[in-house]
XYZ file of C-alpha atoms in Angstrom:
565
model
C 35.540 2.179 -6.204
C 33.451 3.979 -3.610
C 35.904 2.878 -0.924
C 38.675 4.691 -2.807
C 36.886 7.936 -1.972
C 35.253 7.057 1.331
C 38.037 5.355 3.220
C 41.156 6.034 1.178
C 40.911 9.653 0.004
C 39.081 10.577 3.213
C 39.396 8.274 6.210
C 37.281 8.287 9.380
C 38.904 10.193 12.237
C 37.999 7.484 14.739
C 36.194 4.160 14.808
C 32.958 5.918 15.764
C 32.829 7.346 12.241
C 33.497 4.117 10.326
C 29.944 4.287 8.987
C 31.210 7.027 6.651
C 33.180 4.337 4.825
C 30.685 1.504 4.843
C 27.487 3.531 4.546
C 28.641 5.606 1.580
C 30.197 2.607 -0.173
C 26.969 0.611 0.221
C 24.871 3.554 -0.973
C 26.946 4.555 -3.990
C 27.473 1.007 -5.251
C 23.703 0.929 -5.779
C 23.103 4.551 -6.747
C 25.815 4.800 -9.406
C 24.709 1.608 -11.165
C 21.118 2.883 -11.052
C 22.207 6.109 -12.753
C 23.946 4.152 -15.521
C 21.447 1.338 -16.055
C 18.028 2.850 -15.427
C 16.155 -0.192 -16.713
C 17.633 -2.317 -13.933
C 15.759 -0.277 -11.288
C 18.559 -0.795 -8.793
C 17.368 1.881 -6.353
C 13.853 0.452 -6.340
C 15.342 -2.882 -5.322
C 17.543 -1.092 -2.796
C 14.355 -0.017 -1.002
C 12.620 -3.400 -1.025
C 15.755 -5.407 -0.259
C 18.261 -3.306 1.693
C 16.026 -0.739 3.398
C 13.100 -3.009 4.244
C 15.498 -5.690 5.494
C 17.212 -3.086 7.677
C 13.855 -2.075 9.158
C 13.092 -5.694 9.952
C 16.446 -6.270 11.679
C 16.595 -2.905 13.425
C 13.953 -3.761 16.034
C 16.222 -6.284 17.781
C 17.048 -5.296 21.350
C 20.778 -5.780 20.802
C 20.935 -3.414 17.828
C 23.227 -0.455 18.387
C 23.054 3.016 16.843
C 24.933 3.629 13.600
C 27.536 5.604 15.525
C 28.543 5.560 19.179
C 31.605 6.280 21.295
C 34.218 3.536 21.065
C 36.448 3.215 24.113
C 37.445 -0.454 23.990
C 38.831 -2.667 21.242
C 36.025 -5.210 21.657
C 33.486 -2.537 20.650
C 35.028 -2.039 17.206
C 33.558 -5.128 15.525
C 30.024 -4.074 16.421
C 30.479 -1.006 14.194
C 30.782 -3.311 11.171
C 27.198 -4.479 11.521
C 23.880 -4.415 9.703
C 23.548 -0.791 10.792
C 26.556 0.222 8.692
C 25.612 -1.796 5.604
C 21.810 -1.555 5.663
C 20.546 1.244 7.855
C 23.333 3.748 7.077
C 22.846 3.719 3.273
C 19.070 3.946 3.812
C 19.621 7.042 5.972
C 21.844 8.522 3.248
C 19.091 7.940 0.688
C 16.689 9.768 3.000
C 19.161 12.640 3.328
C 19.578 12.825 -0.443
C 15.828 13.308 -0.830
C 15.664 15.846 2.009
C 18.224 18.171 0.383
C 17.755 17.074 -3.282
C 20.290 15.035 -5.300
C 22.070 18.163 -6.588
C 22.676 19.617 -3.126
C 23.672 16.179 -1.856
C 26.238 15.841 -4.648
C 27.624 19.351 -4.102
C 27.942 18.729 -0.374
C 29.787 15.442 -0.920
C 32.198 17.172 -3.298
C 32.881 19.872 -0.685
C 33.465 17.193 1.942
C 35.891 15.212 -0.228
C 37.825 18.272 -1.412
C 38.255 19.755 2.043
C 39.326 16.533 3.744
C 41.136 14.692 0.951
C 44.189 12.706 2.082
C 43.161 13.364 5.654
C 40.610 12.268 8.230
C 37.075 13.448 8.911
C 34.199 12.994 11.321
C 30.439 12.856 10.905
C 30.241 16.539 11.846
C 32.614 17.398 8.988
C 30.166 15.772 6.601
C 27.213 17.684 8.057
C 29.145 20.963 7.816
C 29.902 20.372 4.135
C 26.321 19.419 3.325
C 24.972 22.348 5.344
C 27.203 24.714 3.359
C 25.888 23.296 0.088
C 22.317 23.566 1.363
C 22.863 27.179 2.453
C 24.063 28.016 -1.069
C 20.954 26.490 -2.643
C 17.435 27.830 -2.999
C 15.974 24.888 -1.060
C 13.903 26.108 1.894
C 15.540 24.886 5.107
C 15.047 27.556 7.760
C 13.249 25.133 10.081
C 16.135 22.697 10.588
C 19.907 22.177 10.738
C 21.307 19.040 9.167
C 23.478 18.057 12.124
C 20.510 18.142 14.477
C 18.382 16.149 12.048
C 20.995 13.518 11.254
C 22.225 13.033 14.816
C 18.732 11.878 15.737
C 19.027 9.087 13.156
C 22.640 8.101 13.735
C 22.924 8.263 17.510
C 19.667 6.536 18.485
C 18.766 2.884 18.176
C 15.922 1.559 16.084
C 13.448 3.827 14.266
C 10.053 5.508 14.668
C 6.527 4.762 13.576
C 4.451 7.665 12.314
C 0.830 7.197 13.338
C -1.807 8.780 11.122
C -5.214 9.399 12.692
C -8.097 11.188 10.978
C -10.939 13.024 12.635
C -13.744 12.326 10.209
C -15.931 15.055 11.733
C -13.426 17.921 11.445
C -11.315 16.571 8.573
C -8.118 17.046 10.592
C -5.306 14.527 10.197
C -3.016 14.155 13.215
C 0.457 12.686 12.917
C 2.458 11.504 15.921
C 5.658 9.532 16.338
C 6.549 6.658 18.615
C 9.309 4.084 18.895
C 8.588 0.950 16.837
C 8.120 -2.057 19.078
C 5.710 -4.825 19.820
C 2.793 -3.827 22.021
C 3.983 -6.549 24.374
C 7.571 -5.291 24.556
C 8.719 -4.680 28.106
C 11.535 -2.325 27.171
C 10.584 1.323 27.577
C 12.044 3.568 24.911
C 9.527 6.399 24.769
C 12.195 9.061 25.299
C 13.712 8.502 21.844
C 12.422 10.955 19.264
C 13.537 11.788 15.733
C 13.473 14.596 13.225
C 11.082 12.992 10.743
C 10.721 14.382 7.201
C 7.076 14.086 6.198
C 5.809 13.782 2.658
C 2.386 12.642 1.548
C 0.089 12.127 -1.416
C -3.694 11.961 -1.581
C -6.313 10.531 -3.897
C -7.122 13.980 -5.270
C -3.444 14.898 -5.589
C -1.547 11.620 -6.154
C 1.815 13.352 -6.628
C 4.438 10.819 -5.590
C 7.283 12.593 -7.402
C 7.920 15.418 -4.913
C 10.058 13.998 -2.112
C 11.011 17.291 -0.452
C 9.621 17.335 3.101
C 6.280 19.114 3.349
C 6.364 19.068 7.158
C 8.791 18.097 9.899
C 7.722 16.060 12.894
C 10.326 17.220 15.404
C 11.376 15.558 18.669
C 9.702 18.329 20.663
C 6.401 18.092 18.751
C 3.624 16.207 20.475
C 1.955 15.973 17.070
C 1.300 17.943 13.916
C -2.007 18.501 12.155
C -2.783 18.499 8.434
C -5.980 20.161 7.273
C -7.788 20.576 3.998
C -7.745 16.958 2.833
C -10.975 15.726 1.253
C -12.510 13.239 3.731
C -13.258 10.919 0.806
C -9.566 10.787 -0.084
C -6.984 8.310 1.055
C -3.732 9.757 2.320
C -0.391 7.975 2.024
C 2.510 9.259 4.113
C 6.210 8.785 3.279
C 6.286 9.174 -0.487
C 8.458 6.517 -2.175
C 9.413 5.365 1.344
C 12.169 7.978 1.439
C 12.017 8.082 5.236
C 13.517 5.359 7.403
C 10.328 4.680 9.354
C 7.043 2.830 9.188
C 3.573 4.355 8.884
C 0.508 3.041 10.711
C -2.939 4.437 9.917
C -6.240 4.290 11.733
C -8.456 1.438 10.552
C -10.645 3.591 8.314
C -7.616 5.060 6.554
C -6.143 1.594 5.990
C -9.467 0.499 4.478
C -9.555 3.486 2.113
C -6.082 2.545 0.889
C -7.116 -1.107 0.531
C -10.227 -0.213 -1.469
C -8.187 1.883 -3.884
C -5.496 -0.777 -4.266
C -8.201 -3.265 -5.208
C -9.503 -0.927 -7.920
C -8.302 -0.529 -11.508
C -6.511 2.677 -10.492
C -4.039 1.050 -8.089
C -1.012 1.985 -10.219
C -1.624 5.673 -9.415
C -0.064 4.828 -6.043
C 3.713 4.753 -6.510
C 5.167 1.251 -6.769
C 7.484 1.831 -3.784
C 4.504 2.874 -1.690
C 2.543 -0.171 -2.805
C 5.504 -2.230 -1.621
C 5.904 -0.365 1.674
C 2.177 -0.603 2.453
C 2.347 -4.418 2.347
C 5.633 -4.559 4.259
C 4.471 -2.156 6.977
C 1.080 -3.848 7.303
C 2.734 -7.246 7.779
C 4.957 -5.981 10.589
C 2.043 -4.279 12.325
C 0.062 -7.508 11.984
C 2.673 -9.739 13.633
C 3.135 -7.208 16.442
C -0.639 -7.237 17.042
C -1.142 -3.640 15.924
C -3.246 -4.398 12.841
C -6.304 -6.576 12.380
C -5.959 -9.620 10.100
C -9.025 -8.574 8.090
C -7.410 -5.268 7.122
C -4.206 -7.059 6.153
C -6.190 -9.460 3.962
C -7.978 -6.558 2.254
C -4.623 -4.933 1.487
C -2.919 -8.135 0.344
C -5.863 -9.154 -1.825
C -4.925 -6.478 -4.377
C -1.679 -8.330 -5.126
C -3.571 -10.714 -7.400
C -3.682 -7.919 -10.004
C -0.180 -6.544 -9.359
C 2.203 -6.781 -12.307
C 5.312 -5.089 -10.895
C 7.894 -7.318 -9.199
C 8.963 -4.455 -6.926
C 5.485 -4.315 -5.386
C 5.202 -8.112 -5.223
C 8.591 -8.545 -3.574
C 7.427 -7.865 0.020
C 4.816 -10.601 -0.378
C 7.519 -13.096 -1.339
C 9.552 -11.949 1.666
C 6.544 -12.481 3.933
C 6.094 -16.000 2.566
C 9.774 -16.645 3.295
C 9.587 -15.212 6.831
C 6.509 -17.226 7.739
C 7.132 -20.520 5.921
C 7.827 -22.390 9.176
C 4.288 -21.498 10.233
C 2.572 -23.131 7.259
C 3.066 -26.612 8.682
C 0.434 -25.893 11.335
C -3.072 -27.045 10.276
C -4.554 -23.822 11.676
C -3.142 -21.973 8.639
C -5.155 -23.878 6.015
C -7.487 -20.976 5.210
C -4.640 -18.479 5.046
C -2.751 -20.791 2.677
C -5.845 -20.943 0.480
C -5.970 -17.137 0.458
C -2.348 -17.008 -0.741
C -3.030 -19.734 -3.324
C -5.883 -17.663 -4.765
C -3.493 -14.737 -5.241
C -0.765 -16.908 -6.763
C -3.257 -18.577 -9.104
C -4.206 -15.207 -10.612
C -0.559 -14.180 -10.855
C 0.265 -17.388 -12.750
C -2.459 -16.543 -15.253
C -0.805 -13.158 -15.836
C 2.769 -14.442 -16.359
C 2.190 -17.951 -17.721
C 4.700 -20.783 -17.717
C 6.600 -19.951 -20.905
C 9.377 -17.430 -21.355
C 9.085 -14.849 -24.117
C 12.358 -14.172 -25.986
C 11.805 -10.410 -25.781
C 10.839 -10.144 -22.107
C 13.269 -8.572 -19.648
C 15.079 -10.222 -16.759
C 12.706 -8.770 -14.153
C 9.759 -10.507 -15.811
C 11.687 -13.788 -15.839
C 12.548 -13.367 -12.170
C 8.926 -12.541 -11.336
C 7.713 -15.718 -13.064
C 10.299 -17.845 -11.250
C 9.271 -16.457 -7.852
C 5.549 -16.855 -8.529
C 5.942 -20.452 -9.711
C 8.224 -21.346 -6.821
C 5.706 -20.259 -4.209
C 2.673 -21.566 -6.084
C 4.176 -25.056 -6.136
C 5.301 -24.731 -2.505
C 1.688 -24.011 -1.558
C 0.498 -27.042 -3.502
C -0.890 -25.411 -6.654
C -1.842 -28.537 -8.628
C -1.519 -27.057 -12.129
C 1.878 -25.601 -11.220
C 3.223 -28.981 -10.080
C 1.733 -30.869 -13.037
C 3.181 -28.381 -15.517
C 6.620 -28.712 -13.932
C 6.309 -32.491 -14.224
C 5.387 -32.252 -17.910
C 8.384 -30.032 -18.608
C 10.704 -32.327 -16.670
C 9.537 -35.299 -18.732
C 10.053 -33.313 -21.933
C 13.599 -32.565 -20.846
C 14.344 -36.176 -19.866
C 13.003 -37.380 -23.236
C 15.026 -34.840 -25.243
C 17.939 -33.541 -23.130
C 19.912 -32.500 -26.210
C 17.225 -30.277 -27.697
C 14.920 -29.237 -24.841
C 16.274 -26.220 -22.992
C 15.287 -25.576 -19.377
C 15.501 -21.796 -18.738
C 18.062 -21.051 -16.021
C 15.496 -19.066 -13.997
C 13.166 -22.076 -13.978
C 15.712 -24.850 -13.489
C 14.944 -25.480 -9.814
C 11.207 -25.176 -10.408
C 11.301 -27.648 -13.306
C 13.466 -30.280 -11.639
C 12.338 -30.110 -8.017
C 8.628 -29.556 -8.562
C 8.631 -31.855 -11.568
C 10.018 -34.700 -9.482
C 7.431 -34.055 -6.740
C 4.736 -35.301 -9.116
C 6.914 -37.943 -10.781
C 6.355 -41.685 -10.674
C 9.164 -44.151 -10.024
C 9.879 -44.465 -13.764
C 10.584 -40.748 -14.178
C 12.579 -40.693 -10.946
C 14.762 -43.564 -12.188
C 15.349 -41.812 -15.520
C 16.594 -38.725 -13.707
C 18.827 -40.922 -11.559
C 20.230 -42.483 -14.748
C 21.068 -38.984 -15.997
C 23.044 -38.388 -12.816
C 24.942 -41.656 -13.236
C 25.990 -40.469 -16.698
C 27.023 -36.860 -16.005
C 27.513 -36.853 -12.180
C 25.758 -33.500 -11.796
C 25.426 -33.030 -8.019
C 22.400 -30.751 -8.511
C 20.425 -33.721 -9.822
C 20.974 -35.608 -6.571
C 19.499 -32.669 -4.686
C 16.484 -32.586 -7.005
C 15.936 -36.318 -6.533
C 15.293 -35.656 -2.828
C 12.353 -33.409 -3.795
C 10.117 -36.432 -4.378
C 6.976 -36.477 -2.245
C 6.660 -40.258 -2.486
C 7.760 -41.876 0.814
C 8.542 -45.196 -0.902
C 10.879 -43.476 -3.354
C 12.581 -41.529 -0.564
C 13.111 -44.616 1.590
C 14.491 -46.511 -1.405
C 16.821 -43.572 -2.142
C 18.152 -43.683 1.419
C 18.833 -47.407 1.113
C 20.532 -47.120 -2.280
C 22.768 -44.200 -1.359
C 23.803 -45.697 1.996
C 25.334 -48.808 0.403
C 29.134 -48.792 0.489
C 29.410 -50.065 -3.086
C 27.007 -47.434 -4.413
C 28.374 -44.796 -6.797
C 26.356 -42.176 -4.937
C 27.560 -43.248 -1.485
C 30.076 -40.382 -1.382
C 27.115 -37.979 -1.504
C 25.111 -39.857 1.105
C 25.554 -37.277 3.863
C 24.054 -34.462 1.773
C 21.279 -36.771 0.540
C 20.162 -37.901 3.986
C 20.498 -34.341 5.336
C 18.173 -33.047 2.615
C 15.625 -35.806 3.219
C 15.682 -35.111 6.956
C 15.205 -31.372 6.425
C 12.313 -31.597 3.972
C 10.576 -34.901 4.702
C 10.706 -35.615 8.439
C 7.058 -34.522 8.598
C 6.073 -37.549 6.507
C 5.104 -40.271 8.969
C 6.361 -43.131 6.797
C 9.762 -41.476 6.343
C 10.024 -40.512 10.016
C 9.110 -44.019 11.171
C 11.651 -45.561 8.830
C 14.445 -43.263 9.995
C 13.726 -43.936 13.663
C 13.515 -47.700 13.181
C 16.747 -47.777 11.160
C 18.639 -44.911 12.797
C 21.826 -46.877 13.411
C 21.975 -48.236 9.865
C 21.267 -44.950 8.061
C 23.509 -42.684 10.171
C 26.398 -41.438 7.954
C 29.962 -42.026 9.057
C 30.498 -38.238 9.236
C 28.190 -37.962 12.237
C 26.601 -40.045 14.997
C 23.115 -41.156 15.984
C 22.623 -38.365 18.516
C 23.427 -35.618 15.999
C 21.351 -37.385 13.372
C 18.362 -37.456 15.689
C 18.910 -33.804 16.604
C 18.560 -32.918 12.918
C 15.300 -34.852 12.746
C 13.980 -33.123 15.880
C 14.603 -29.678 14.399
C 12.870 -30.668 11.146
C 9.460 -31.621 12.546
C 6.654 -29.149 13.216
C 4.220 -31.363 15.089
C 4.077 -31.807 18.850
C 2.705 -35.308 18.236
C 5.762 -36.260 16.192
C 8.024 -34.804 18.860
C 6.269 -37.038 21.385
C 6.938 -40.006 19.106
C 10.631 -39.077 18.970
C 10.683 -38.635 22.743
C 9.305 -42.162 23.197
C 11.993 -43.447 20.843
C 14.718 -41.632 22.799
C 13.457 -43.085 26.072
C 13.671 -46.597 24.656
C 17.022 -46.331 22.847
C 19.227 -43.817 24.680
C 20.543 -43.409 28.193
C 22.976 -41.302 30.202
C 24.245 -37.986 28.806
C 22.931 -38.653 25.292
C 19.431 -39.274 26.685
C 19.509 -36.054 28.730
C 20.852 -33.986 25.818
C 18.184 -35.263 23.438
C 15.412 -34.661 25.964
C 16.573 -31.050 26.307
C 16.692 -30.721 22.519
C 13.107 -31.962 22.254
C 11.943 -29.455 24.876
C 13.774 -26.626 23.082
C 12.105 -27.620 19.821
C 8.693 -27.663 21.486
C 9.325 -24.191 22.869
C 10.429 -23.013 19.420
C 7.288 -24.377 17.784
C 5.111 -22.662 20.372
C 7.076 -19.443 19.791
C 6.592 -19.694 16.010
C 2.889 -20.351 16.474
C 2.453 -17.403 18.831
C 4.514 -15.027 16.669
C 2.423 -15.661 13.581
C -0.882 -16.419 15.293
C -2.302 -13.266 13.702
C -2.368 -15.207 10.426
C -4.912 -17.692 11.766
C -8.152 -16.859 9.983
C -11.555 -18.444 9.717
C -13.216 -19.556 6.524
C -15.560 -16.592 6.380
C -12.579 -14.213 6.315
C -11.406 -15.432 2.905
C -12.050 -12.681 0.385
């Protein structure tokens, strides 16, 4: 429906303004539903999903601005990018808070009325919004919307606001810089933005007022805030309305961490609790934040009850899961397990008929990661529930949110008897999902037997063999017994849809140990020759380089035992 207004009623004058279609459509599809169904908290999830994802992607060197001059046909496709569908709606949300929702709405109406059944440019939008702002009683003498918004649309990436406190004078100094790794070679210091600044403090924890208190302008070297109690924390970017990250000096981070770990943590807005974890993670992996401070911040999550604030943690676990196979992460994994253990105690394993969908989703995400990290009670409980279902499939209901957790984690702990019973269920109803769950077993003997059974031409599951062996390769190549079996029987177990070289390539990209790569290299040297040998050797070297890259990227997560809180 949004495209009927932004695209049909008013069309972009040229390709450079296509963001007007895609950005507004992406924004309003979330905003309108949020206005209708408040309990769904759509705009909260917009921040933690769309906006935080855009910030993560927007540091790539090949990212382009939201709008730029298009002179060649080949440039058009790049306008339909993550910038249009992620960054652009996030910028519109920021604009809505800068001018207030009422002024934003009035300006959009002016824009649509004036340019209906015609074309328009970005400047036409700014003119309409400026007119609405001029008619309002919102103070705006210090800026013009076009100047502000051009800095966000015509420049790549985004800024970091640095917050430094002088504990002797009480002054707080805010500066801006281009977000990048400290090790980045690209120089982008000339890019500056009009940054709307909002903040809350411990004495005045008002997170409801999102009108800018200050502006950090491109020409400002810094701005200074005075009069804040030195015992207070300060949190900049209320409700993460601004499309930027905030990095504090170490003492300020620690004040925030101490408060988050107190009983009063909910006085900090949930979107700021989420953004604090997300920002801290990105500063950690770019070597701009100490691991001990990150651990102090993340430790509070064990008492968090809101899925919105927990969501960045689940994203971090997703981003870094390839790193957990390195033994150097054992203490960090234990730290995460301690958090997940406390969260399990708060949500339990059983659904309540009256609980809302967000609570069900929160439980599913907590249990998924707890089992992934080896939480013994989590895996045993899943196994118990799986056995209850197998014993009484007609009466025992597996909640849809917990289906994967019950089947996959239940089978991880299962003996051969339970595994065979689940296989028998597949042979009766031919549910392809069950075949996938059967590959979740952690027992190498069961997995090897499964490969043998499904590879047989007269087997009823032979038609699904390719997906079965692919799943076992992806999730179990790190098991020495499984890896050895696949190498020794590569020719026999290779599906007809592929060949031995591609099969081995899949195995190479599924191991995380340099020692296992060396074992595969020895196998290649003894079994392959010519072009296939050379290609596989290059693949092994690429995988080694990738593993080293993963290790280096997330090396900040390597902690010693005495760092565990």
